[in-house]
Amino acid sequence: MVRSSLDQVALELSSIKKSFGGVHALQDVTFTINKGEVVGLLGDNGAGKSTLVKCISGVYAPDSGEIKVNGKAVVIRSPEDARAAGIETVFQDLAMIPEFNIVQNLFLNREIKHKNPILRWLGWLDTKAMTKRARKALNRLNTRIPSYNEQIHNLSGGQRQAIAIARAVNWGADIVIMDEPTAALGVEQSAQVNDLIKVISSQGVAVLLISHNMQHVVETCDRAVVLYQGSSVADVAVAEVTKEDLVGLITGAKKIAA
Amino acid sequence: MNAQMLSLNQLKQIALHREAFIYYIFFFVLFFFAIVLHDTAFLTFSNFMNIVKQTAPLTIMAVGLTFALAVGHIDLSIGSVVALSALVGALLLQHTGIPLAVLGALLVGVTVGLINGLLIERLQVSSLLITLGTMGIITGIARQLTNLESVPIINQDFTFLFGSGKVLGMPILLLWTLVIGGCAYIILKKLAAGRHLLAVGGNPVAARAMGIKVTRIRLYALIASSTAAALAGLLYAGRLHGARYTLGEADLLTVIAAVAIGGTSLFGGRACIVGAILGTWLMGIINNGLILSGFSTNEQMIARGVILVIAVAIGVKEIRNG
Ligand SMILES: Nc1ncnc2c1ncn2[C@@H]1O[C@H](COP(=O)(O)OP(=O)(O)O)[C@@H](O)[C@H]1O
Ligand SMILES: [Mg+2]
């Protein structure tokens, strides 16, 4: 499947390096993602995918290299920095509070405060406004939710994933990173998440998708970037390669000039 | 929500909700003693007012402890803070006025909370061990401070404010309970601060990922816990017209049991202020009922222990069930 992506670079990574003591987790990672494009990040266990995600989302600071967002170089030292730059991450564990309901999770640490200035100063929550915005955000993604008062731990994996994605997009992110969004999901729910990814990319959001699932990558991604032992070794249009090609690149059996 | 939309299922959910548990046990115990003690003064307004006044320091401690538990900490030092704060307040009252004395006493709480919090975060040791340690230290300091002597308080304004006073016919101790409880309820239910406290207790990794300052919030929670204990010390001193190193000594178990039975999780992430207050009143009613039935102090202690074990058992079972 080929979707025309806007020809504007949303995220540009150049020569990102990161070591832990003697372990060179990332040696040289360079690639770009355009607006509205879905790029799959592939690689064997230990190739450095999670480390790269953490460098972009502000959990780790890279040792060297440059990150540009919409053409501007940014320094990302904390999750707040990443967020301020327009990068949102849907973490593998989804970063949800199990006891909180949907609205509470959607607005965690970005609560809408009361209009009254004194109450606002106290941090008084405007639950009504948040419920309304939550409904809008989930409708925008065609996600049906039984009740907004439902606690997160009562939802299915797919629903939780949808909430996590909605949370990322709701904050006006230009770039959304997803670490294995369908790893724990069944076939039907995986398909729902795939649809969701298509919806948000059609709205101009750049998506970086980490996945082990070749089928998933082939179905949703425009391009695939392969990490091998901490370096980006291939950057291919998914439509132009086979699943076997991708597997060969991941295992290092096959080489392409990156 | 529309009342008609409440299905039977939802009603069942509400009725079986963990936070509703305290109401059942509260009214069951009340009912039980009301029958058993029908020929005594148990079921009188003045007896209940007495219970409320006697348990006022405990309710304040329970409200404070709820904050520590909300973020996933326990604070064992609160009993010792009660004694030290009461002594410091009483000693300061001999030289200065009420504002400075109260400030000094509360500062004891703030300091202890800060030390507890910093030690826990720096050493990455469980709050259980750290506050067990500081409890010992503070108990020692409280004993040393006056060589086990009591310190009387003769300042009538102080004993009015923190003990025997009445405002519009309402005992001031009940007022303290309602004001502090009300503030805590608003913080936890209505304000962003409470949301963040519970988020930290519910899933610290997620809270951090969403940009919440986890370390700072845990620190605030421990400061709230020990400052509330310091206020409880003043309430004891006000009601008893003096301070003594034994104040608060026996309260730790009662307070933990009260908070746990009130629906607050001992493992973080769920807090219930109304439950904590009802829980302490429940403990007060049980004590009162046992006394009126002629049970000894030792037997009351056993009853408290049993209640704590029941509360914890319910909590653990819940966690197992997910
Ligand atoms: N915090 C860390 N400390 C030390 N080594 C790490 C750390 N995180 C990752 N690594 C190492 O970096 C390499 C890449 O890991 P990771 O990014 O998790 O790979 P992937 O997600 O692709 O499986 C591995 O060799 C891993 O052991
Ligand atoms: Mg990984």
mmCIF file of C-alpha atoms in Angstrom, chain A residues 79-80 83 91 93 95-100 104 108-111 113 122-125 127 130 149 153 167, chain B residues 1 186 189-193 195-196 198-199 202-203 205-213 268-270 322:
data_model
loop_
_atom_site.group_PDB
_atom_site.id
_atom_site.type_symbol
_atom_site.label_atom_id
_atom_site.label_comp_id
_atom_site.label_asym_id
_atom_site.label_seq_id
_atom_site.Cartn_x
_atom_site.Cartn_y
_atom_site.Cartn_z
ATOM 1 C CA PRO A 79 10.123 13.931 28.565
ATOM 2 C CA GLU A 80 8.873 17.507 28.901
ATOM 3 C CA ARG A 83 6.643 16.954 24.481
ATOM 4 C CA PHE A 91 5.083 3.439 25.683
ATOM 5 C CA ASP A 93 3.456 -0.499 29.003
ATOM 6 C CA ALA A 95 2.053 4.475 30.943
ATOM 7 C CA MET A 96 -1.459 4.310 32.346
ATOM 8 C CA ILE A 97 -2.650 4.487 35.931
ATOM 9 C CA PRO A 98 -4.783 1.332 36.328
ATOM 10 C CA GLU A 99 -7.033 2.830 39.031
ATOM 11 C CA PHE A 100 -7.772 5.953 36.992
ATOM 12 C CA GLN A 104 -8.206 10.903 34.200
ATOM 13 C CA LEU A 108 -2.811 13.079 33.398
ATOM 14 C CA ASN A 109 -0.496 16.010 34.129
ATOM 15 C CA ARG A 110 -2.302 18.154 31.559
ATOM 16 C CA GLU A 111 -5.523 18.580 33.454
ATOM 17 C CA LYS A 113 -8.398 23.624 35.332
ATOM 18 C CA LEU A 122 -5.496 26.081 43.419
ATOM 19 C CA GLY A 123 -5.432 23.543 40.619
ATOM 20 C CA TRP A 124 -9.153 22.806 40.768
ATOM 21 C CA LEU A 125 -10.065 20.336 38.030
ATOM 22 C CA THR A 127 -13.955 17.423 35.027
ATOM 23 C CA MET A 130 -12.120 17.177 30.309
ATOM 24 C CA ASN A 149 -15.932 6.565 33.924
ATOM 25 C CA HIS A 153 -7.849 -1.893 34.119
ATOM 26 C CA ARG A 167 -3.664 10.786 24.549
ATOM 27 C CA MET B 1 -25.499 10.232 35.699
ATOM 28 C CA ILE B 186 -10.794 18.587 48.243
ATOM 29 C CA LYS B 189 -10.737 14.583 44.874
ATOM 30 C CA LYS B 190 -10.849 17.991 43.238
ATOM 31 C CA LEU B 191 -7.337 19.313 42.734
ATOM 32 C CA ALA B 192 -4.624 18.406 40.269
ATOM 33 C CA ALA B 193 -2.261 17.890 43.205
ATOM 34 C CA ARG B 195 -4.617 13.476 41.050
ATOM 35 C CA HIS B 196 -0.837 13.470 40.837
ATOM 36 C CA LEU B 198 -2.646 9.067 43.378
ATOM 37 C CA ALA B 199 -0.952 8.681 40.009
ATOM 38 C CA GLY B 202 -0.844 3.897 41.303
ATOM 39 C CA ASN B 203 1.978 3.596 38.777
ATOM 40 C CA VAL B 205 6.738 4.671 36.139
ATOM 41 C CA ALA B 206 3.730 5.913 34.185
ATOM 42 C CA ALA B 207 3.492 9.041 36.303
ATOM 43 C CA ARG B 208 7.114 9.843 35.576
ATOM 44 C CA ALA B 209 6.649 9.145 31.877
ATOM 45 C CA MET B 210 3.812 11.669 31.838
ATOM 46 C CA GLY B 211 6.148 14.274 33.292
ATOM 47 C CA ILE B 212 4.991 14.205 36.918
ATOM 48 C CA LYS B 213 7.717 15.045 39.423
ATOM 49 C CA GLY B 268 -0.641 3.113 47.132
ATOM 50 C CA GLY B 269 -2.907 4.509 44.455
ATOM 51 C CA ARG B 270 -6.208 4.565 46.301
ATOM 52 C CA GLY B 322 -6.444 -7.732 40.373
#
